[in-house]
CSV table of C-alpha atoms and ligand atoms in Angstrom, one decimal:
chain,number,residue,atom,x,y,z
I,1,MET,CA,20.6,24.7,-2.5
I,2,ASP,CA,20.7,21.2,-4.0
I,3,LYS,CA,21.1,17.9,-2.3
I,4,LEU,CA,22.3,14.5,-3.6
I,5,VAL,CA,20.1,11.4,-3.2
I,6,ILE,CA,22.1,8.2,-3.3
I,7,LYS,CA,20.8,4.7,-3.3
I,8,GLY,CA,23.7,2.7,-1.9
I,9,GLY,CA,24.9,-0.8,-2.5
I,10,VAL,CA,25.9,-0.6,-6.1
I,11,SER,CA,29.6,-1.5,-7.0
I,12,LEU,CA,31.2,1.2,-9.1
I,13,ARG,CA,32.5,-0.2,-12.3
I,14,GLY,CA,33.9,1.2,-15.5
I,15,GLU,CA,36.2,4.1,-16.5
I,16,VAL,CA,36.2,7.7,-15.4
I,17,GLU,CA,38.2,10.7,-16.6
I,18,VAL,CA,39.8,12.9,-14.0
I,19,SER,CA,39.6,16.8,-14.3
I,20,GLY,CA,42.3,19.4,-13.8
I,21,ALA,CA,43.4,20.1,-10.3
I,22,LYS,CA,41.4,22.8,-8.4
I,23,ASN,CA,44.4,23.6,-6.2
I,24,ALA,CA,46.7,23.9,-9.2
I,25,ALA,CA,44.2,26.0,-11.3
I,26,LEU,CA,43.6,28.6,-8.5
I,27,PRO,CA,47.3,29.7,-8.1
I,28,ALA,CA,47.9,29.5,-11.8
I,29,MET,CA,45.0,31.9,-12.4
I,30,ALA,CA,46.3,34.3,-9.7
I,31,ALA,CA,49.7,34.2,-11.5
I,32,CYS,CA,48.1,36.0,-14.4
I,33,LEU,CA,48.4,39.2,-12.3
I,34,LEU,CA,52.2,39.1,-12.7
I,35,THR,CA,52.1,40.2,-16.3
I,36,ASP,CA,50.1,42.3,-18.7
I,37,ALA,CA,50.4,39.6,-21.4
I,38,PRO,CA,47.8,36.9,-21.8
I,39,VAL,CA,48.1,33.7,-19.7
I,40,SER,CA,46.2,30.8,-21.2
I,41,LEU,CA,45.4,27.8,-19.1
I,42,GLU,CA,44.1,24.5,-20.3
I,43,ARG,CA,42.4,21.7,-18.4
I,44,VAL,CA,40.8,24.1,-16.0
I,45,PRO,CA,38.1,22.4,-14.0
I,46,ARG,CA,34.6,23.9,-14.1
I,47,LEU,CA,34.1,24.4,-10.4
I,48,GLY,CA,32.6,26.8,-7.9
I,49,ASP,CA,36.1,27.9,-6.7
I,50,VAL,CA,37.3,28.6,-10.2
I,51,ARG,CA,34.2,30.7,-10.8
I,52,THR,CA,35.0,32.6,-7.5
I,53,ILE,CA,38.6,33.4,-8.5
I,54,ILE,CA,37.4,34.5,-12.0
I,55,THR,CA,34.9,36.9,-10.2
I,56,LEU,CA,37.8,38.1,-8.0
I,57,LEU,CA,40.2,38.6,-10.9
I,58,SER,CA,37.5,40.4,-13.0
I,59,HIS,CA,36.8,42.7,-10.0
I,60,LEU,CA,40.5,43.6,-10.0
I,61,GLY,CA,40.3,44.5,-13.7
I,62,VAL,CA,41.5,41.3,-15.3
I,63,ARG,CA,39.8,40.3,-18.6
I,64,ALA,CA,38.8,36.6,-18.5
I,65,ASP,CA,37.9,34.7,-21.7
I,66,VAL,CA,36.4,31.4,-20.5
I,67,GLY,CA,36.2,28.4,-22.8
I,68,GLN,CA,34.9,24.9,-22.3
I,69,ASP,CA,37.8,23.8,-20.0
I,70,SER,CA,40.2,26.6,-20.7
I,71,VAL,CA,40.6,30.2,-19.7
I,72,THR,CA,42.7,33.1,-21.0
I,73,LEU,CA,43.4,35.9,-18.5
I,74,ARG,CA,44.8,39.3,-19.4
I,75,ALA,CA,45.8,41.5,-16.5
I,76,ALA,CA,46.7,44.6,-18.6
I,77,GLY,CA,43.9,46.7,-17.2
I,78,VAL,CA,44.2,46.0,-13.4
I,79,ASP,CA,42.9,49.1,-11.5
I,80,GLN,CA,41.6,47.6,-8.3
I,81,PHE,CA,43.9,46.1,-5.6
I,82,GLU,CA,41.4,44.8,-3.1
I,83,ALA,CA,40.2,41.2,-2.5
I,84,PRO,CA,36.9,41.9,-0.7
I,85,TYR,CA,35.6,40.0,2.3
I,86,ARG,CA,32.6,38.5,0.5
I,87,LEU,CA,34.9,36.6,-1.9
I,88,VAL,CA,37.7,35.7,0.6
I,89,LYS,CA,35.1,34.3,3.1
I,90,THR,CA,33.7,32.0,0.4
I,91,MET,CA,37.1,30.9,-0.8
I,92,ARG,CA,40.2,31.2,1.3
I,93,ALA,CA,42.5,30.7,-1.7
I,94,SER,CA,41.6,34.3,-2.7
I,95,VAL,CA,44.6,35.3,-0.6
I,96,LEU,CA,46.7,34.0,-3.6
I,97,VAL,CA,46.3,37.5,-5.2
I,98,LEU,CA,48.2,39.1,-2.4
I,99,GLY,CA,51.8,38.2,-3.5
I,100,PRO,CA,51.3,38.9,-7.2
I,101,LEU,CA,49.5,42.3,-6.6
I,102,VAL,CA,52.2,43.6,-4.2
I,103,ALA,CA,55.0,42.4,-6.5
I,104,ARG,CA,53.7,44.0,-9.7
I,105,PHE,CA,51.7,47.0,-8.5
I,106,GLY,CA,53.3,47.7,-5.1
I,107,ARG,CA,50.0,47.5,-3.3
I,108,ALA,CA,47.3,45.0,-2.2
I,109,ARG,CA,44.4,45.0,0.3
I,110,VAL,CA,43.1,41.6,1.1
I,111,SER,CA,40.5,40.6,3.6
I,112,LEU,CA,41.8,38.4,6.4
I,113,PRO,CA,40.2,35.0,5.9
I,114,GLY,CA,39.6,34.2,9.6
I,115,GLY,CA,38.7,30.6,10.6
I,116,CYS,CA,36.9,28.1,8.4
I,117,ALA,CA,35.2,24.7,8.8
I,118,ILE,CA,38.5,22.9,9.0
I,119,GLY,CA,39.9,25.0,11.8
I,120,PRO,CA,41.9,28.2,12.2
I,121,ARG,CA,43.7,29.0,9.0
I,122,PRO,CA,46.0,31.9,9.6
I,123,ILE,CA,48.1,33.6,6.9
I,124,ASN,CA,50.8,34.9,9.2
I,125,LEU,CA,53.5,33.1,7.2
I,126,HIS,CA,52.4,34.7,3.9
I,127,LEU,CA,52.6,38.1,5.7
I,128,SER,CA,55.9,37.7,7.5
I,129,GLY,CA,57.5,36.5,4.3
I,130,LEU,CA,56.3,39.5,2.4
I,131,GLU,CA,57.6,41.7,5.3
I,132,LYS,CA,61.0,40.1,4.9
I,133,MET,CA,60.9,41.0,1.3
I,134,GLY,CA,60.4,44.7,2.3
I,135,ALA,CA,56.6,45.0,2.2
I,136,GLU,CA,54.9,47.2,4.8
I,137,ILE,CA,52.1,45.3,6.3
I,138,SER,CA,49.2,46.8,8.2
I,139,LEU,CA,45.8,45.8,9.4
I,140,ASP,CA,42.7,47.9,8.8
I,141,ALA,CA,39.1,47.0,9.4
I,142,GLY,CA,39.7,43.2,8.9
I,143,TYR,CA,41.8,43.8,5.8
I,144,VAL,CA,45.6,43.3,5.4
I,145,GLU,CA,47.3,46.1,3.5
I,146,ALA,CA,50.6,45.4,1.9
I,147,LYS,CA,52.7,48.1,0.3
I,148,ALA,CA,56.2,48.1,-1.3
I,149,SER,CA,57.9,50.2,-4.0
I,150,ARG,CA,59.7,47.0,-5.2
I,151,LEU,CA,60.0,43.8,-3.2
I,152,LYS,CA,63.5,42.6,-2.5
I,153,GLY,CA,64.9,39.1,-2.4
I,154,ALA,CA,65.1,37.5,1.0
I,155,ARG,CA,65.8,34.3,2.9
I,156,ILE,CA,62.6,33.0,4.3
I,157,ALA,CA,62.2,29.9,6.5
I,158,PHE,CA,58.6,28.8,7.0
I,159,ASP,CA,57.8,27.7,10.6
I,160,VAL,CA,55.4,25.1,9.1
I,161,GLN,CA,55.0,24.0,5.5
I,162,THR,CA,52.3,26.0,3.8
I,163,VAL,CA,51.0,25.3,0.3
I,164,THR,CA,49.4,28.6,-0.6
I,165,GLY,CA,52.1,30.5,1.5
I,166,THR,CA,54.8,28.9,-0.6
I,167,GLU,CA,52.8,29.8,-3.8
I,168,ASN,CA,52.2,33.4,-2.7
I,169,LEU,CA,55.8,34.1,-1.9
I,170,MET,CA,57.1,32.2,-5.0
I,171,MET,CA,55.0,34.4,-7.2
I,172,ALA,CA,56.0,37.6,-5.3
I,173,ALA,CA,59.7,36.6,-5.5
I,174,SER,CA,59.5,36.1,-9.3
I,175,LEU,CA,59.3,39.9,-9.7
I,176,ALA,CA,61.4,40.9,-6.7
I,177,ASP,CA,64.8,42.6,-6.9
I,178,GLY,CA,67.4,39.9,-6.2
I,179,VAL,CA,67.3,36.3,-5.0
I,180,THR,CA,64.8,34.8,-2.6
I,181,VAL,CA,65.3,31.5,-0.8
I,182,LEU,CA,62.3,29.7,0.6
I,183,GLU,CA,63.2,27.1,3.3
I,184,ASN,CA,60.8,24.5,4.6
I,185,ALA,CA,58.8,25.2,1.4
I,186,ALA,CA,55.8,23.0,0.5
I,187,CYS,CA,56.6,20.2,-2.0
I,188,GLU,CA,53.1,19.5,-3.2
I,189,PRO,CA,52.6,18.8,-6.9
I,190,GLU,CA,50.4,21.9,-7.1
I,191,VAL,CA,53.4,24.1,-6.1
I,192,THR,CA,55.6,22.4,-8.7
I,193,ASP,CA,52.9,23.0,-11.3
I,194,LEU,CA,52.8,26.7,-10.5
I,195,ALA,CA,56.6,26.9,-10.8
I,196,ALA,CA,56.3,25.3,-14.2
I,197,LEU,CA,53.8,28.0,-15.3
I,198,LEU,CA,56.0,30.7,-13.8
I,199,GLY,CA,59.0,29.2,-15.6
I,200,ARG,CA,57.1,29.5,-18.9
I,201,MET,CA,56.4,33.1,-18.0
I,202,GLY,CA,60.1,33.8,-17.7
I,203,ALA,CA,60.7,33.3,-13.9
I,204,ARG,CA,63.9,31.7,-12.7
I,205,ILE,CA,63.1,29.1,-10.1
I,206,ASP,CA,65.2,26.3,-8.8
I,207,GLY,CA,64.7,23.5,-6.3
I,208,VAL,CA,61.0,23.0,-6.9
I,209,GLY,CA,59.6,19.8,-5.4
I,210,THR,CA,62.2,20.0,-2.6
I,211,SER,CA,61.9,22.0,0.6
I,212,THR,CA,64.4,24.7,-0.5
I,213,ILE,CA,63.2,26.8,-3.5
I,214,THR,CA,65.4,29.5,-4.9
I,215,ILE,CA,63.9,32.3,-7.0
I,216,GLU,CA,65.9,34.9,-8.9
I,217,GLY,CA,63.7,37.9,-9.5
I,218,VAL,CA,63.3,39.3,-13.0
I,219,GLU,CA,62.1,42.7,-14.2
I,220,ASN,CA,59.1,41.5,-16.2
I,221,LEU,CA,57.2,38.3,-16.9
I,222,GLN,CA,55.6,37.3,-20.2
I,223,GLY,CA,52.4,35.5,-21.2
I,224,ALA,CA,52.3,31.7,-21.4
I,225,LEU,CA,50.2,28.7,-22.3
I,226,HIS,CA,50.0,26.0,-19.6
I,227,GLU,CA,48.0,22.8,-19.0
I,228,VAL,CA,47.0,22.3,-15.3
I,229,ILE,CA,47.9,18.9,-13.8
I,230,PRO,CA,45.2,16.3,-13.1
I,231,ASP,CA,43.4,16.5,-9.7
I,232,ARG,CA,45.1,14.0,-7.4
I,233,ILE,CA,42.4,14.4,-4.7
I,234,GLU,CA,39.5,13.8,-7.2
I,235,THR,CA,41.5,10.7,-8.4
I,236,GLY,CA,42.0,9.5,-4.8
I,237,THR,CA,38.2,10.0,-4.2
I,238,PHE,CA,37.4,7.7,-7.1
I,239,MET,CA,40.0,5.2,-5.8
I,240,VAL,CA,38.2,5.1,-2.5
I,241,GLY,CA,34.9,4.9,-4.3
I,242,ALA,CA,36.0,1.7,-6.1
I,243,ALA,CA,37.3,0.3,-2.8
I,244,ILE,CA,34.3,1.1,-0.6
I,245,THR,CA,31.8,-0.3,-3.0
I,246,GLY,CA,33.7,-3.5,-3.9
I,247,GLY,CA,34.0,-2.3,-7.4
I,248,ASP,CA,36.5,-2.1,-10.2
I,249,VAL,CA,37.3,1.4,-11.6
I,250,THR,CA,39.9,2.6,-14.1
I,251,ILE,CA,40.7,6.3,-13.6
I,252,ASN,CA,42.1,7.9,-16.7
I,253,GLY,CA,44.1,11.0,-17.2
I,254,CYS,CA,45.6,11.0,-13.7
I,255,LEU,CA,49.3,11.0,-12.6
I,256,PRO,CA,49.8,7.8,-10.4
I,257,ARG,CA,53.0,9.2,-9.0
I,258,HIS,CA,51.1,11.9,-7.2
I,259,LEU,CA,49.1,9.3,-5.4
I,260,GLU,CA,51.7,6.9,-4.1
I,261,ALA,CA,50.7,7.5,-0.4
I,262,VAL,CA,47.1,6.7,-1.2
I,263,SER,CA,47.9,3.7,-3.4
I,264,SER,CA,50.1,2.1,-0.8
I,265,LYS,CA,47.6,2.7,2.0
I,266,LEU,CA,44.8,1.1,-0.1
I,267,GLN,CA,47.1,-1.8,-1.0
I,268,GLU,CA,47.9,-2.2,2.7
I,269,ALA,CA,44.2,-2.4,3.3
I,270,GLY,CA,43.9,-5.2,0.8
I,271,VAL,CA,42.6,-3.2,-2.1
I,272,GLY,CA,43.9,-3.9,-5.6
I,273,VAL,CA,45.7,-1.0,-7.3
I,274,GLU,CA,47.4,-1.2,-10.7
I,275,GLU,CA,49.3,1.8,-12.0
I,276,GLY,CA,49.3,2.6,-15.7
I,277,ASP,CA,51.2,5.5,-17.4
I,278,ARG,CA,48.4,8.0,-16.9
I,279,SER,CA,45.8,5.7,-15.3
I,280,LEU,CA,45.0,3.8,-12.2
I,281,ARG,CA,42.8,0.7,-11.9
I,282,VAL,CA,41.4,0.1,-8.4
I,283,TRP,CA,39.3,-2.9,-7.4
I,284,ALA,CA,38.2,-4.7,-4.3
I,285,ASP,CA,36.6,-8.1,-3.8
I,286,GLY,CA,35.5,-7.7,-0.2
I,287,PRO,CA,35.8,-5.4,2.7
I,288,ALA,CA,39.1,-3.6,3.2
I,289,HIS,CA,41.2,-4.2,6.4
I,290,GLY,CA,41.7,-1.5,8.9
I,291,VAL,CA,44.9,0.4,8.5
I,292,HIS,CA,46.4,3.3,10.4
I,293,VAL,CA,46.7,6.6,8.6
I,294,ARG,CA,48.5,9.8,9.5
I,295,THR,CA,48.2,12.9,7.4
I,296,HIS,CA,51.3,14.7,6.4
I,297,PRO,CA,52.4,17.3,3.8
I,298,TYR,CA,53.3,15.8,0.4
I,299,PRO,CA,54.6,13.2,-0.3
I,300,GLY,CA,52.8,12.0,2.9
I,301,PHE,CA,49.1,11.0,3.0
I,302,ALA,CA,47.2,14.2,2.0
I,303,THR,CA,44.9,15.8,4.6
I,304,ASP,CA,42.5,16.3,1.7
I,305,MET,CA,42.1,12.5,1.5
I,306,GLN,CA,41.6,11.9,5.2
I,307,ALA,CA,37.8,12.1,5.3
I,308,GLN,CA,37.4,9.8,2.3
I,309,MET,CA,39.8,7.3,3.8
I,310,MET,CA,37.8,7.4,7.1
I,311,ALA,CA,34.6,6.5,5.2
I,312,LEU,CA,36.4,3.4,3.9
I,313,MET,CA,37.8,2.5,7.3
I,314,ALA,CA,34.3,2.9,8.7
I,315,THR,CA,33.3,-0.2,6.7
I,316,ALA,CA,36.7,-2.1,7.0
I,317,GLU,CA,37.4,-5.2,9.0
I,318,GLY,CA,39.2,-4.3,12.2
I,319,THR,CA,40.2,-1.1,13.8
I,320,SER,CA,42.1,1.8,12.4
I,321,VAL,CA,43.5,5.0,13.9
I,322,ILE,CA,43.4,8.1,11.6
I,323,THR,CA,45.5,11.0,12.9
I,324,GLU,CA,45.1,14.5,11.4
I,325,THR,CA,48.3,16.4,11.8
I,326,VAL,CA,47.9,19.2,9.2
I,327,PHE,CA,44.7,21.0,10.4
I,328,ASP,CA,43.3,21.3,13.9
I,329,ASN,CA,39.6,20.5,13.4
I,330,ARG,CA,39.2,18.4,10.3
I,331,PHE,CA,36.8,15.8,11.6
I,332,THR,CA,33.4,17.4,10.9
I,333,HIS,CA,32.4,14.3,8.9
I,334,VAL,CA,32.7,12.1,12.0
I,335,ASN,CA,29.3,13.1,13.5
I,336,GLU,CA,27.6,12.5,10.1
I,337,LEU,CA,29.3,9.1,9.7
I,338,LEU,CA,28.0,8.2,13.2
I,339,ARG,CA,24.5,8.9,12.0
I,340,MET,CA,25.1,6.3,9.3
I,341,GLY,CA,26.0,3.7,11.9
I,342,ALA,CA,29.8,4.1,11.9
I,343,ASN,CA,31.7,3.4,15.1
I,344,ILE,CA,34.2,6.2,15.5
I,345,LYS,CA,35.7,7.9,18.6
I,346,VAL,CA,37.7,11.1,18.4
I,347,VAL,CA,40.4,11.7,20.9
I,348,GLY,CA,42.3,14.9,20.2
I,349,ASN,CA,43.6,14.8,16.7
I,350,ALA,CA,43.1,11.0,16.3
I,351,ALA,CA,40.0,9.1,15.2
I,352,PHE,CA,39.6,5.5,16.4
I,353,VAL,CA,37.5,3.8,13.8
I,354,ARG,CA,36.1,0.3,14.3
I,355,GLY,CA,34.7,-1.0,11.0
I,356,VAL,CA,31.1,-2.1,10.8
I,357,PRO,CA,29.8,-4.6,8.2
I,358,ARG,CA,27.4,-2.1,6.6
I,359,LEU,CA,26.7,1.6,6.9
I,360,LEU,CA,23.0,2.6,6.9
I,361,GLY,CA,21.7,5.3,4.6
I,362,ALA,CA,20.6,8.6,6.4
I,363,PRO,CA,20.2,12.3,5.7
I,364,VAL,CA,23.6,13.9,6.3
I,365,MET,CA,25.3,17.2,5.6
I,366,ALA,CA,28.8,18.4,6.0
I,367,THR,CA,30.5,21.8,6.4
I,368,ASP,CA,33.4,21.3,4.0
I,369,LEU,CA,34.4,20.0,0.7
I,370,ARG,CA,36.3,16.8,1.5
I,371,ALA,CA,34.0,15.9,4.4
I,372,SER,CA,31.1,16.1,1.9
I,373,ALA,CA,33.0,13.8,-0.5
I,374,SER,CA,33.4,11.2,2.3
I,375,LEU,CA,29.6,11.3,2.9
I,376,VAL,CA,29.0,10.6,-0.7
I,377,LEU,CA,31.4,7.7,-0.6
I,378,ALA,CA,29.7,6.4,2.6
I,379,GLY,CA,26.3,6.8,0.9
I,380,LEU,CA,27.4,4.7,-2.1
I,381,ALA,CA,28.4,1.9,0.2
I,382,ALA,CA,25.5,2.1,2.6
I,383,SER,CA,22.2,0.2,2.5
I,384,GLY,CA,19.2,2.3,1.7
I,385,VAL,CA,19.1,5.9,0.8
I,386,THR,CA,21.5,8.6,1.8
I,387,THR,CA,20.7,12.3,1.2
I,388,VAL,CA,23.7,14.6,1.3
I,389,SER,CA,22.7,18.2,1.8
I,390,ARG,CA,24.6,21.4,1.0
I,391,VAL,CA,26.0,20.1,-2.3
I,392,TYR,CA,27.5,23.5,-2.9
I,393,HIS,CA,30.5,22.3,-0.9
I,394,LEU,CA,31.1,19.5,-3.4
I,395,ASP,CA,30.4,21.9,-6.3
I,396,ARG,CA,33.3,24.1,-5.1
I,397,GLY,CA,35.8,21.3,-5.8
I,398,TYR,CA,34.5,18.4,-7.8
I,399,GLU,CA,33.6,18.8,-11.4
I,400,ALA,CA,30.5,16.9,-12.4
I,401,LEU,CA,30.8,14.5,-9.5
I,402,GLU,CA,27.3,12.9,-9.9
I,403,ARG,CA,27.6,12.6,-13.7
I,404,LYS,CA,30.9,10.8,-13.3
I,405,LEU,CA,29.5,8.5,-10.6
I,406,LEU,CA,26.4,7.8,-12.7
I,407,GLY,CA,28.8,6.8,-15.5
I,408,LEU,CA,30.3,4.2,-13.1
I,409,GLY,CA,26.8,2.8,-12.4
I,410,ALA,CA,26.0,4.6,-9.1
I,411,SER,CA,22.4,5.5,-8.3
I,412,ILE,CA,22.7,9.2,-7.6
I,413,GLU,CA,20.4,12.1,-8.3
I,414,ARG,CA,20.6,15.8,-7.7
I,415,VAL,CA,17.4,17.3,-6.4
I,416,PRO,CA,16.6,20.9,-5.3
I,417,GLU,CA,16.3,21.2,-1.5
A,501,EPU,N1,49.5,27.8,8.5
A,501,EPU,C1,49.9,28.7,9.4
A,501,EPU,N2,50.2,30.0,9.0
A,501,EPU,C2,50.2,30.3,7.7
A,501,EPU,C3,49.7,29.3,6.7
A,501,EPU,C4,49.4,28.1,7.2
A,501,EPU,O1,50.0,28.4,10.6
A,501,EPU,O2,50.4,31.5,7.4
A,501,EPU,C5,49.2,26.4,8.9
A,501,EPU,C6,47.7,26.1,8.7
A,501,EPU,O3,46.9,26.5,9.8
A,501,EPU,C7,47.7,24.5,8.6
A,501,EPU,C8,49.1,24.3,8.0
A,501,EPU,O4,49.9,25.5,8.1
A,501,EPU,O5,47.7,24.0,9.9
A,501,EPU,C9,49.0,23.9,6.5
A,501,EPU,O6,48.2,24.9,5.8
A,501,EPU,P1,48.5,25.3,4.3
A,501,EPU,O7,48.8,26.8,4.3
A,501,EPU,O8,49.4,24.4,3.6
A,501,EPU,O9,47.0,25.2,3.7
A,501,EPU,P2,46.5,26.1,2.5
A,501,EPU,O10,47.6,26.5,1.6
A,501,EPU,O11,45.6,27.1,3.1
A,501,EPU,C10,46.1,24.2,0.8
A,501,EPU,C11,44.9,23.6,0.0
A,501,EPU,C12,44.0,22.9,1.0
A,501,EPU,C13,44.8,21.7,1.6
A,501,EPU,C14,46.1,22.3,2.3
A,501,EPU,C15,47.0,21.3,2.9
A,501,EPU,C16,44.7,25.2,-1.8
A,501,EPU,C17,43.9,26.3,-2.5
A,501,EPU,N3,44.2,24.7,-0.7
A,501,EPU,O12,45.5,25.1,1.7
A,501,EPU,O13,43.0,22.3,0.2
A,501,EPU,O14,44.1,21.1,2.6
A,501,EPU,O15,46.8,23.1,1.4
A,501,EPU,O16,47.4,20.4,1.9
A,501,EPU,O17,45.7,24.8,-2.3
A,501,EPU,C18,40.8,21.5,-0.3
A,501,EPU,O18,41.1,21.4,-1.5
A,501,EPU,O19,39.8,20.9,0.2
A,501,EPU,C19,41.7,22.1,0.7
A,501,EPU,C20,41.3,22.6,1.9
């Protein structure tokens, strides 16, 4: 296990290129199961989670040809239908193979993910949706088994918006018999990107980007070539990096329209944000002002940016209230930020943050990806040395984070623990 050693107090300056989106690449890769023709993806980030889904797809019988930042997947030889516990427990997004497997092969066995560091994360809505489409669902030894001769189109209203739930059912419905309508569907750009890929594969999908998605099932899907959208959470993390260090950073290769909630919060906090066509410049001359943040599904403020924003608020002038509405227990970074001298009180799903003039470097560790990112940001701004342990969380979702930060002038080093 590696750790990151950060000497804080350097303003980030310069330009950085953002990678392809983890949460768009994962469903796109699962979508290869819907056809026996090759699906080629470009701008695939080199990440732990991408390696995990390649392991899972290979285990199912998919052939994966991995290039520098591309991958070609051929699901012509699939002969296994089980996503084993050891893979699902390291990456919950493994459940994305469920919909495609049942739709194309009529069977799937997927380990139930259970809880994780950000709280209970059930998949009941994925399952009830498939049941509505005619699948028989049963539970055996911690595994969900789904069977169907051919899925049928159905009207499915989600109780709450679920990103991977929408993606799973959208993929399943693409090969179902008849029309499926998903109501209260997720509107995240990653859902839209998956629909764009499915469209290239021959799926008939309408209403993407709205909360009602209509899918007319087809008999077969074909291969396709698709470029994954830029990672909006990586982009947002660098935006906060510029703000928290009083720096000036231009983030290239991003899509500013996916970050409007983050941009407007940062501006409200007194941070400079300038939007280019596919770039964002973010700068700060002094400490940010405290602002209130409430997480919400897209286009609201992303839960995946909450921890990073809290690091910024921990050093802002004044008080802010950060309310987490998407997940039950996504404040594991708070205790670590406290060890760095932050002043934060959590009451229920709200964190009351009183900014301090300077955080103090400390050894810290976090139990999830975005929490770890917030500790790196806090370390960049803190006085002295911060050591962030369990870097494998960051490696799951950020491509070459320390190399990119080094390029912006940070003092950061990876050392074996
Ligand atoms: N939910 C249910 N039942 C379900 C599904 C979800 O009650 O069947 C609830 C969840 O418990 C949660 C809410 O619905 O309270 C939203 O969860 P959602 O299903 O949207 O989350 P997800 O699809 O499992 C994706 C991202 C997460 C991101 C969330 C929210 C991927 C692979 N993961 O998870 O990303 O936080 O959407 O935007 O797309 C990350 O990248 O660090 C990460 C955790």
